[in-house]
mmCIF file of C-alpha atoms in Angstrom:
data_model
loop_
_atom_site.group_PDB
_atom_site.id
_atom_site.type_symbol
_atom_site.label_atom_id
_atom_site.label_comp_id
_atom_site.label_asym_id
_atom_site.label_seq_id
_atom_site.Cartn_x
_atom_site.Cartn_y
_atom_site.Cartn_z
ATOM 1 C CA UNK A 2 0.000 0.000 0.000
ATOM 2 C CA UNK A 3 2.889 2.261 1.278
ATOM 3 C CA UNK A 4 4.881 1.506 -2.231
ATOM 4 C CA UNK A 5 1.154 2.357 -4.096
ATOM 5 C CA UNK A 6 0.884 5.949 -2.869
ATOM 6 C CA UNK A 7 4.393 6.510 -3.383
ATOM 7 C CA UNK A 8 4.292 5.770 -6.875
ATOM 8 C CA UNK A 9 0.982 8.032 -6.976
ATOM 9 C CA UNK A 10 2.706 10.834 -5.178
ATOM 10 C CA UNK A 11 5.678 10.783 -7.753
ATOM 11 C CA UNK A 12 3.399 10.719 -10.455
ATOM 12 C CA UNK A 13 1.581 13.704 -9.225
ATOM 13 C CA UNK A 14 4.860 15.357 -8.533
ATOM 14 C CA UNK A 15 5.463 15.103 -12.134
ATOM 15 C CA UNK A 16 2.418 16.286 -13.493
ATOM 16 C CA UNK A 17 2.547 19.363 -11.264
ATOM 17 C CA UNK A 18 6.027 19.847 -12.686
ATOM 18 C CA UNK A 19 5.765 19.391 -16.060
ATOM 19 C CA UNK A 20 5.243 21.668 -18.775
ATOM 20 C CA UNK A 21 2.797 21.773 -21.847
ATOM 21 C CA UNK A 22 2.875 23.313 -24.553
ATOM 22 C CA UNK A 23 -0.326 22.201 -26.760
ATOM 23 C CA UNK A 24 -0.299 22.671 -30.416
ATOM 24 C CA UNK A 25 -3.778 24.346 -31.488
ATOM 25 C CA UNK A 26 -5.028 23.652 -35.120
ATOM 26 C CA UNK A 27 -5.797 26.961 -36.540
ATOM 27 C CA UNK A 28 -9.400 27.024 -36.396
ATOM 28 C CA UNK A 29 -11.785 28.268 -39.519
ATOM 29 C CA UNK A 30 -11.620 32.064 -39.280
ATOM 30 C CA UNK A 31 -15.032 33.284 -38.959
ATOM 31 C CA UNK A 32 -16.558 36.926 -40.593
ATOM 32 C CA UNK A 33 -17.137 39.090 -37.647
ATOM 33 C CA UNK A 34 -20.085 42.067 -38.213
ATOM 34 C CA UNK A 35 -20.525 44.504 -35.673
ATOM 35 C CA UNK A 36 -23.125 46.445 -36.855
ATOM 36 C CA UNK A 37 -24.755 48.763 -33.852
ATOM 37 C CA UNK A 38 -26.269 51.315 -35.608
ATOM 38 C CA UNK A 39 -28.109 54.179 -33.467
ATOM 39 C CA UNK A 40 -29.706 57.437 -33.672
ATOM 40 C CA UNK A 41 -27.105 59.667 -32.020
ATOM 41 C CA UNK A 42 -25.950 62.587 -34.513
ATOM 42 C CA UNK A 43 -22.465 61.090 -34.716
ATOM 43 C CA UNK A 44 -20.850 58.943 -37.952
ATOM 44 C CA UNK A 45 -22.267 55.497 -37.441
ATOM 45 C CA UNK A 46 -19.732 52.416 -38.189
ATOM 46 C CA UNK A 47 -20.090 49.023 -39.237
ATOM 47 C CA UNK A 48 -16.626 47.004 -38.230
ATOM 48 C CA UNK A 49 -16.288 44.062 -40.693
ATOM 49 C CA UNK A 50 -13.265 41.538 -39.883
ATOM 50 C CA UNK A 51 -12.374 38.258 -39.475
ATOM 51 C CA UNK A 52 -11.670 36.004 -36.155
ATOM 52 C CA UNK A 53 -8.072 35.465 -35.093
ATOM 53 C CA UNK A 54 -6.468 32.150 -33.580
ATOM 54 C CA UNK A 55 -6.658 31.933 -29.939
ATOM 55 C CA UNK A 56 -3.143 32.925 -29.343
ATOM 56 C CA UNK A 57 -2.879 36.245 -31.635
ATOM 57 C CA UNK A 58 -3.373 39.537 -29.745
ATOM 58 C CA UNK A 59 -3.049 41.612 -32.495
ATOM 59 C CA UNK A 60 -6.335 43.996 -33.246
ATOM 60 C CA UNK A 61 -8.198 42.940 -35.693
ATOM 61 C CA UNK A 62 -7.742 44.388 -39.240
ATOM 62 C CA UNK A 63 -10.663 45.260 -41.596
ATOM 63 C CA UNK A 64 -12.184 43.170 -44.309
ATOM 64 C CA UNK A 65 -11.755 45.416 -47.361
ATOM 65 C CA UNK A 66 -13.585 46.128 -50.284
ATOM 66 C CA UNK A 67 -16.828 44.715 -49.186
ATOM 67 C CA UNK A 68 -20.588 46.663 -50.072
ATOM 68 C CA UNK A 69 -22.289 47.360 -46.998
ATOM 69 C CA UNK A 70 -25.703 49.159 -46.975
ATOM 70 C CA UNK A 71 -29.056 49.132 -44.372
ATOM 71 C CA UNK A 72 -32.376 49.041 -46.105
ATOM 72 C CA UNK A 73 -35.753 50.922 -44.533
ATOM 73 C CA UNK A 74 -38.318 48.139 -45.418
ATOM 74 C CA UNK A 75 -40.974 50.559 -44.841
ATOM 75 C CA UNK A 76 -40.381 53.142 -47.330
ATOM 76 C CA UNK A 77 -37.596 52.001 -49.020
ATOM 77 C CA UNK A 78 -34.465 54.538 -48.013
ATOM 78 C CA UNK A 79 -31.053 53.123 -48.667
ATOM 79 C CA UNK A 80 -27.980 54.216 -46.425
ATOM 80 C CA UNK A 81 -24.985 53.467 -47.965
ATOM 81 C CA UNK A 82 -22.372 52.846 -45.538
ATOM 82 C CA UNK A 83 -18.200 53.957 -47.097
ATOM 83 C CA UNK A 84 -15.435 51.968 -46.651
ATOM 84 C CA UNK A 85 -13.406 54.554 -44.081
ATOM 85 C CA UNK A 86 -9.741 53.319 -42.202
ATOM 86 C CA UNK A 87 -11.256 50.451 -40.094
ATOM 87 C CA UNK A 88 -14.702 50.084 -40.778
ATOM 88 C CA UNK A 89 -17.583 51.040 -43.195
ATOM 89 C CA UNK A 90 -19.061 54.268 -42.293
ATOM 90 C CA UNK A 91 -22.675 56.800 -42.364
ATOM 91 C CA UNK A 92 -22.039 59.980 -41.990
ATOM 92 C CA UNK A 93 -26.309 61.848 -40.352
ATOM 93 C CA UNK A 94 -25.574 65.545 -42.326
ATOM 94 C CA UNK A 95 -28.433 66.591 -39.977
ATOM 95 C CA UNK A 96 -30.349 63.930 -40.344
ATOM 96 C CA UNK A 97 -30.586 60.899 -37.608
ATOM 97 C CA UNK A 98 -30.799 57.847 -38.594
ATOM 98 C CA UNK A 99 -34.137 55.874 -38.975
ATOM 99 C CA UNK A 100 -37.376 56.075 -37.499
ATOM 100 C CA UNK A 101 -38.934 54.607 -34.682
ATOM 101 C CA UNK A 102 -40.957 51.270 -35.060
ATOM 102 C CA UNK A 103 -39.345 51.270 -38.773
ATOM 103 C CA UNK A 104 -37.730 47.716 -39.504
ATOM 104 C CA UNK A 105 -34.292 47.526 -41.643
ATOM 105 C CA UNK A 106 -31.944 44.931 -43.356
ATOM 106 C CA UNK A 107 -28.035 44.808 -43.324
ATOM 107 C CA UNK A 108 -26.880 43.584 -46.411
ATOM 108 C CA UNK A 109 -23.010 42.691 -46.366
ATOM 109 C CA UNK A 110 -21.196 41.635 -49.650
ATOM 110 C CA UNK A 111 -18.075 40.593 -49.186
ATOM 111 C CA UNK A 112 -15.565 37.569 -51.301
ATOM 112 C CA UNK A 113 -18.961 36.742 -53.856
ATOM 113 C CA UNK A 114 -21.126 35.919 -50.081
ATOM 114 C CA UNK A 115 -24.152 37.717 -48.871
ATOM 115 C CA UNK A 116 -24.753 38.370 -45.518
ATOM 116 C CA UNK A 117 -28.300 39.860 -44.270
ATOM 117 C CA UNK A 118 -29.678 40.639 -40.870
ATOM 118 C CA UNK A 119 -32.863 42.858 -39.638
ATOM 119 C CA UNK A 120 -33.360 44.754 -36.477
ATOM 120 C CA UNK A 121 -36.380 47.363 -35.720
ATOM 121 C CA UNK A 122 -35.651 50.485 -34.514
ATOM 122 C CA UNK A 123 -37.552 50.506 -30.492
ATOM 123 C CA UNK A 124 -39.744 53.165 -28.544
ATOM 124 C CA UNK A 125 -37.098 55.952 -27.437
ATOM 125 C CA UNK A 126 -37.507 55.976 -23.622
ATOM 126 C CA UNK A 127 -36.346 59.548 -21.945
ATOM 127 C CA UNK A 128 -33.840 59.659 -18.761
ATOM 128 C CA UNK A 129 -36.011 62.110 -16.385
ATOM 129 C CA UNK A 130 -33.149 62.272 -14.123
ATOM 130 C CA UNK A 131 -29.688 61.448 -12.458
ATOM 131 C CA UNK A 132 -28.922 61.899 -8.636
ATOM 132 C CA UNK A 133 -26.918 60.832 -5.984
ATOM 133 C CA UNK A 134 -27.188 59.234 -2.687
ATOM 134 C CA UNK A 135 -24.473 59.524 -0.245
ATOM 135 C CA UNK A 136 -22.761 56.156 1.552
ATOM 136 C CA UNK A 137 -21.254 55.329 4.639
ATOM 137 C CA UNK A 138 -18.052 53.447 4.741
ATOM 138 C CA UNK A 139 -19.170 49.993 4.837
ATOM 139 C CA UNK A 140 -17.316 46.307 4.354
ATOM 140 C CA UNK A 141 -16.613 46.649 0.453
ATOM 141 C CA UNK A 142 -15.818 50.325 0.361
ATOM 142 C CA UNK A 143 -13.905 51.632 3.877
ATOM 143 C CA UNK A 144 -14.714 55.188 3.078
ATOM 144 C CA UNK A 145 -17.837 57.673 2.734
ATOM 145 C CA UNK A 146 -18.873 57.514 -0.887
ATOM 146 C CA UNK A 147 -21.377 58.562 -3.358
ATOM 147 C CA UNK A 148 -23.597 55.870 -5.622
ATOM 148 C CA UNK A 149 -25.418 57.626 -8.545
ATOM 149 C CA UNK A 150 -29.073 56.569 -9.889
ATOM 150 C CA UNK A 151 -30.881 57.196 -12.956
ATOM 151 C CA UNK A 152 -34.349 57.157 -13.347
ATOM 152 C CA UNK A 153 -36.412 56.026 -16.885
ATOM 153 C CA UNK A 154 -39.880 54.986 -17.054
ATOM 154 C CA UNK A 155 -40.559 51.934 -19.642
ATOM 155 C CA UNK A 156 -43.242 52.596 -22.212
ATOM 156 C CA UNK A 157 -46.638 50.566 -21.922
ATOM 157 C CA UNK A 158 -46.706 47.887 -23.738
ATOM 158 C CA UNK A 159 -44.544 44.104 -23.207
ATOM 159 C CA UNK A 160 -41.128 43.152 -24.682
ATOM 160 C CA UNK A 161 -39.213 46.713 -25.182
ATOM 161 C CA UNK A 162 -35.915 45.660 -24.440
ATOM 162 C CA UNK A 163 -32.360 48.239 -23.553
ATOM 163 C CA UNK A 164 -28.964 48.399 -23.712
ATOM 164 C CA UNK A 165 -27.764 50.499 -20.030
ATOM 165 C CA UNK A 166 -24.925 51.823 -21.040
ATOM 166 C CA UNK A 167 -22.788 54.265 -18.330
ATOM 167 C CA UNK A 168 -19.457 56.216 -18.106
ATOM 168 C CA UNK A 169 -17.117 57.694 -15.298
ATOM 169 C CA UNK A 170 -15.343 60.575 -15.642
ATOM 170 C CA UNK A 171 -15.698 59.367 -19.600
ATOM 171 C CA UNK A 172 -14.249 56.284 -19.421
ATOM 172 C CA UNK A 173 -17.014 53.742 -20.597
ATOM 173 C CA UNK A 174 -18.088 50.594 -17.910
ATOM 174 C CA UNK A 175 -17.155 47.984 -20.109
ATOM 175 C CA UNK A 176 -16.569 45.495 -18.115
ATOM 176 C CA UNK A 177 -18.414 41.807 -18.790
ATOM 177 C CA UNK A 178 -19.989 42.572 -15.275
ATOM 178 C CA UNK A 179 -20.881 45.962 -16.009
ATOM 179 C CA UNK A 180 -23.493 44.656 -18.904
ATOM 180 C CA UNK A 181 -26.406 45.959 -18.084
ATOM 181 C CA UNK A 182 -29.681 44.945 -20.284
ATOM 182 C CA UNK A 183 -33.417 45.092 -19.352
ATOM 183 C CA UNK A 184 -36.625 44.118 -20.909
ATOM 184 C CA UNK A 185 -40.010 46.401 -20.344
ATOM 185 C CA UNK A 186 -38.518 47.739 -16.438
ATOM 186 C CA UNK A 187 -36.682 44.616 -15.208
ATOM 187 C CA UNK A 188 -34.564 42.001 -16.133
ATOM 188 C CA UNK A 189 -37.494 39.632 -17.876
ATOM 189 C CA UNK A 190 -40.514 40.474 -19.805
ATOM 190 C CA UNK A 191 -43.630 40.851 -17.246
ATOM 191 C CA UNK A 192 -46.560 42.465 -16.796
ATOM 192 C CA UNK A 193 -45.426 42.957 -13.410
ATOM 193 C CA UNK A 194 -42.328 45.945 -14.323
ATOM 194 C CA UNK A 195 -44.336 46.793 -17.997
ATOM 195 C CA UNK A 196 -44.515 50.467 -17.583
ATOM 196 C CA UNK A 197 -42.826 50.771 -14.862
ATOM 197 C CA UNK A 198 -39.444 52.632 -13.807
ATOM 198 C CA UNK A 199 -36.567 50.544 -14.100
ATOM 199 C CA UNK A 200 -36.063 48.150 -11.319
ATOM 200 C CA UNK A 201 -33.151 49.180 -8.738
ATOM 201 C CA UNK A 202 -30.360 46.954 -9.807
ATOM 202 C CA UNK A 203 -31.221 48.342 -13.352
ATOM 203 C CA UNK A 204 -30.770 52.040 -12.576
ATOM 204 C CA UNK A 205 -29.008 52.030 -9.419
ATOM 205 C CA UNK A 206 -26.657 49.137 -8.458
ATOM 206 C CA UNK A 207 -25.036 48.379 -12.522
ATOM 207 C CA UNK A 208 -24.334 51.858 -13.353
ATOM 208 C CA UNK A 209 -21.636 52.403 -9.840
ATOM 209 C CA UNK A 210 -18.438 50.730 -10.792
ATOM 210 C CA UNK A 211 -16.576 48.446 -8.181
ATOM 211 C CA UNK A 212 -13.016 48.674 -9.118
ATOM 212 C CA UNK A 213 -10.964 47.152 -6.183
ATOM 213 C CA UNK A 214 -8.232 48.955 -4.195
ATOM 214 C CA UNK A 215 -4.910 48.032 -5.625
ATOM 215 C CA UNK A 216 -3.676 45.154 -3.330
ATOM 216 C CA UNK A 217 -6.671 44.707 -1.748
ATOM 217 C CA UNK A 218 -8.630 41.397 -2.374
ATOM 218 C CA UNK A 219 -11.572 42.594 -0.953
ATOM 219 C CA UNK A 220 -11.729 46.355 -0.646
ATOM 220 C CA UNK A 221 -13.235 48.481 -3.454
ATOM 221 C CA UNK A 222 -12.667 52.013 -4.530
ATOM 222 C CA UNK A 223 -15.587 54.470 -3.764
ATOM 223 C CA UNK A 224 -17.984 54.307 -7.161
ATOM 224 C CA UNK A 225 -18.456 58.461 -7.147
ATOM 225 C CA UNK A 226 -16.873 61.248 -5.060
ATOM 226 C CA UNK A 227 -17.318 65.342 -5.067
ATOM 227 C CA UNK A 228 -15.856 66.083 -8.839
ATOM 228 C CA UNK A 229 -16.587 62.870 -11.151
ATOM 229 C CA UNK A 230 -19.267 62.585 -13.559
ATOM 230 C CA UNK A 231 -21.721 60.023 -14.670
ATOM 231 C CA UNK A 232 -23.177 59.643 -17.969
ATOM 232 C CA UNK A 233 -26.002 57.215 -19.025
ATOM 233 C CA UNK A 234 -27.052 56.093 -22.579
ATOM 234 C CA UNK A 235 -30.431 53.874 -23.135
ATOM 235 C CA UNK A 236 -30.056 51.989 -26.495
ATOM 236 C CA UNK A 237 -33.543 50.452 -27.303
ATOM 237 C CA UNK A 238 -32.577 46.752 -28.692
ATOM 238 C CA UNK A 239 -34.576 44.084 -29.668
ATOM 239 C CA UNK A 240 -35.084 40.621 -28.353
ATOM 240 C CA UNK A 241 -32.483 38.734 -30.519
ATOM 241 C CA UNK A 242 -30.040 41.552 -29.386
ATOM 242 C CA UNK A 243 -30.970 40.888 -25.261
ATOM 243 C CA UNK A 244 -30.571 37.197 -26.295
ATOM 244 C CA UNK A 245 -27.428 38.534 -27.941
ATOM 245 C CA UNK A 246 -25.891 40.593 -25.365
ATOM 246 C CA UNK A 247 -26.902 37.949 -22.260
ATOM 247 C CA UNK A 248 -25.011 34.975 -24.154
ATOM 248 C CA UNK A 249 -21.773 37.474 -23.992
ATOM 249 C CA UNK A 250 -22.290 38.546 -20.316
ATOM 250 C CA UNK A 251 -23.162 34.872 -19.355
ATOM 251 C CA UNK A 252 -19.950 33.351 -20.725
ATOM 252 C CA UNK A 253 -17.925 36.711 -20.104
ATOM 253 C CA UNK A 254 -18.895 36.514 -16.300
ATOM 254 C CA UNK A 255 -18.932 32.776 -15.492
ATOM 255 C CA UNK A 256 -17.160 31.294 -12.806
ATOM 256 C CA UNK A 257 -14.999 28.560 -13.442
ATOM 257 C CA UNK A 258 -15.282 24.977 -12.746
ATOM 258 C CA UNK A 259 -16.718 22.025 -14.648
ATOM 259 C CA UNK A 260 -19.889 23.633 -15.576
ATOM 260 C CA UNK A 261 -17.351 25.303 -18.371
ATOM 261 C CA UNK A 262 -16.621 22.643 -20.224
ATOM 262 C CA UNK A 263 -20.236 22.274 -21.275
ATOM 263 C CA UNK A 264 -20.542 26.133 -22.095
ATOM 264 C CA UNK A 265 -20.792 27.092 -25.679
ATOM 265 C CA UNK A 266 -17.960 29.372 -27.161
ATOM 266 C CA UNK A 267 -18.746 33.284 -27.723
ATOM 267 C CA UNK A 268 -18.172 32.819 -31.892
ATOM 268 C CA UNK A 269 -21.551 30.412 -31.511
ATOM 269 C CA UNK A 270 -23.242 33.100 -29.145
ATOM 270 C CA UNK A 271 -26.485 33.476 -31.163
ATOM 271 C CA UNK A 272 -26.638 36.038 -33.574
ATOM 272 C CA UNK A 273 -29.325 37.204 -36.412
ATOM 273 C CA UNK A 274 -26.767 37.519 -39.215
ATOM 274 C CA UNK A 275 -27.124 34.989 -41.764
ATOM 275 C CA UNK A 276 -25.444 33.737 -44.896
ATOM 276 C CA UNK A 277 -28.367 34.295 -47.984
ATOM 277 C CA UNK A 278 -26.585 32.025 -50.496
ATOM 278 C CA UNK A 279 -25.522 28.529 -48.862
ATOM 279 C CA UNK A 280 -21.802 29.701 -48.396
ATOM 280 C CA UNK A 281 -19.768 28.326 -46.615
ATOM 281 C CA UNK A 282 -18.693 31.479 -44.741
ATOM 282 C CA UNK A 283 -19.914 30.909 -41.333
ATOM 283 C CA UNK A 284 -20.277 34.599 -39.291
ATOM 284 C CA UNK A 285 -20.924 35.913 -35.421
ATOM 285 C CA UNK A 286 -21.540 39.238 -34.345
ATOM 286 C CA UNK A 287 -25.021 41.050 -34.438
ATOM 287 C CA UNK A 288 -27.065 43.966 -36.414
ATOM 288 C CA UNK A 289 -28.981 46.563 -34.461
ATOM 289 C CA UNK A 290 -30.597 49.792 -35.254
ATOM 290 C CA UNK A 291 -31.493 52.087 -31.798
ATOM 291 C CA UNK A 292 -32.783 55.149 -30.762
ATOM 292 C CA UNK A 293 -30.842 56.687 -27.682
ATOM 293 C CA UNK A 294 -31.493 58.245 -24.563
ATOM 294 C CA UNK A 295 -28.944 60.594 -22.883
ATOM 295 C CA UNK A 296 -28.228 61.795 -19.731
ATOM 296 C CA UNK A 297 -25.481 63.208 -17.909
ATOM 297 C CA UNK A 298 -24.868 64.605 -13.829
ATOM 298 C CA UNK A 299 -21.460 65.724 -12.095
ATOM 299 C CA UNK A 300 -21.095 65.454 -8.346
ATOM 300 C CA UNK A 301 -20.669 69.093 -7.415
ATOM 301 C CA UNK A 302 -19.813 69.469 -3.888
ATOM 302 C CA UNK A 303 -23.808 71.142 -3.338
ATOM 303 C CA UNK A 304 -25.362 68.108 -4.747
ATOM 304 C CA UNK A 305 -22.986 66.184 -2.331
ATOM 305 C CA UNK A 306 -23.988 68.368 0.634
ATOM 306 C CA UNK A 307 -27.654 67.874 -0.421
ATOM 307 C CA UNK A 308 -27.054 64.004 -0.538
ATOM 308 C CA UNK A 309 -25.635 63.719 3.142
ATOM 309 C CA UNK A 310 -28.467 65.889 4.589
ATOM 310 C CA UNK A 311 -31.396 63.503 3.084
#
């Protein structure tokens, strides 16, 4: 028995030791579309390239020479989208895109392939307001702190869906945790939030960042203090988008541990772009078309004083 688990134990000893280095097959690149167009009076982009191996850090680089344009199927406009530096490219002249409850096609043409997709544009949903509430220390963050809220009412009516986005001192929340996605006022569709202002973890709890204390395992920076800024965005998005954008946060976010090995890999998170012509091209990414709420609040030192007094 003794002579068993000292073979084991050597054995072990190796394994621990030892070290690998896998060869990978270069897997089928994959067309990438990132098309998230949206209403804001900026130039919209459509970013067209190709997946990379797992080991190749590089950015990206554009597909070139493809024909990119989004279709109104309601009265027939065509926006022709130019091939710019590193993606295809709108330019508004005045004009925002779309309009509301409209529905529209992404046709990409790219290497003798087709690739079409179609998102309608959502119910724009106003930001009334953004305020603050002021913190005590407490076990996460060791000092007195700010936490900002926004507050939106959903439209009546079930299965509106949004896109939360929120920036600090304008540097975007982009972290896998900081998603933050809601359909009608909560997280699901339900009669129960339809018309209702967005739920508290909605506008309150996702749009604070916790960015931990260097060196600290557990201690977390203070989300707002007298002098930073918060700005919100609302994208309207549709179903297939949520479905979309809660695939990426799910297997973004998830812990480790067996349950991985079953979960499915981001290039077959499910997307609405599809090849028209029996290619063999296969493609990830998604098409959207949004209007957009805006909002923005600093943390002057009277709204702080105001905060600590209520």
């Amino acid at each position: 028995m003794k002579k068993l688990l000292y073979i084991l134990l050597v054995v072990v000893g190796f394994a621990c030791e030892s070290t690998i280095n896998p060869t990978l097959e270069n897997a089928e690149k994959i067309l990438v579309i990132d098309a998230w167009v949206n209403q804001k009076m900026e130039r919209q982009e459509i970013r067209i390239t190709r997946s990379q191996s797992y080991f190749d850090n590089t950015q990206p680089t554009k597909v070139a020479g493809a024909i990119v344009t989004v279709e109104d199927l309601n009265n027939g406009a065509i926006y022709t989208f130019q091939e710019g530096t590193d993606a295809y490219f709108w330019e508004p002249n005045g004009t925002p895109f779309g309009e509301t409850g409209h529905q529209y096609r992404l046709t990409v043409t790219t290497n003798g392939e087709t690739f079409e997709a179609q998102s309608t544009l959502g119910r724009h949903v106003a930001i009334d307001t953004i305020m603050f509430h002021h913190e005590e220390k407490n076990l996460l963050v060791r000092e007195a702190h700010y936490e900002a809220e926004f507050f939106a009412t959903d439209p009546t009516g079930l299965g509106d869906a949004y896109w939360i986005k929120t920036w600090k001192n304008d540097q975007y929340l982009g972290k896998p945790g900081e998603i933050n996605i809601a359909v009608d006022g909560g997280f699901t569709a339900s009669q129960a939030v339809d018309g209702q202002v967005f739920i508290q973890p909605i506008r309150r709890d996702l749009i604070n960042p916790l960015d931990k204390v260097p060196d600290k395992q557990n201690e977390f920076l203070p989300p707002y203090l007298p002098g930073d800024k918060v700005y919100v965005e609302i994208h309207t998005i549709d179903q297939q988008a949520f479905d979309f954008l809660w695939a990426v946060y799910y297997h973004t976010n998830h812990p480790g541990g067996l349950t991985e090995l079953f979960t499915i890999p981001l290039a077959n998170a499910p997307t609405n772009i599809k090849n028209t012509q029996g290619g063999t091209t296969k493609v990830a990414g998604f098409f959207n078309v949004a209007a957009v709420s805006t909002k923005a609040q600093q943390l002057t030192q009277e709204i702080a004083n105001q905060a600590q007094q209520k």
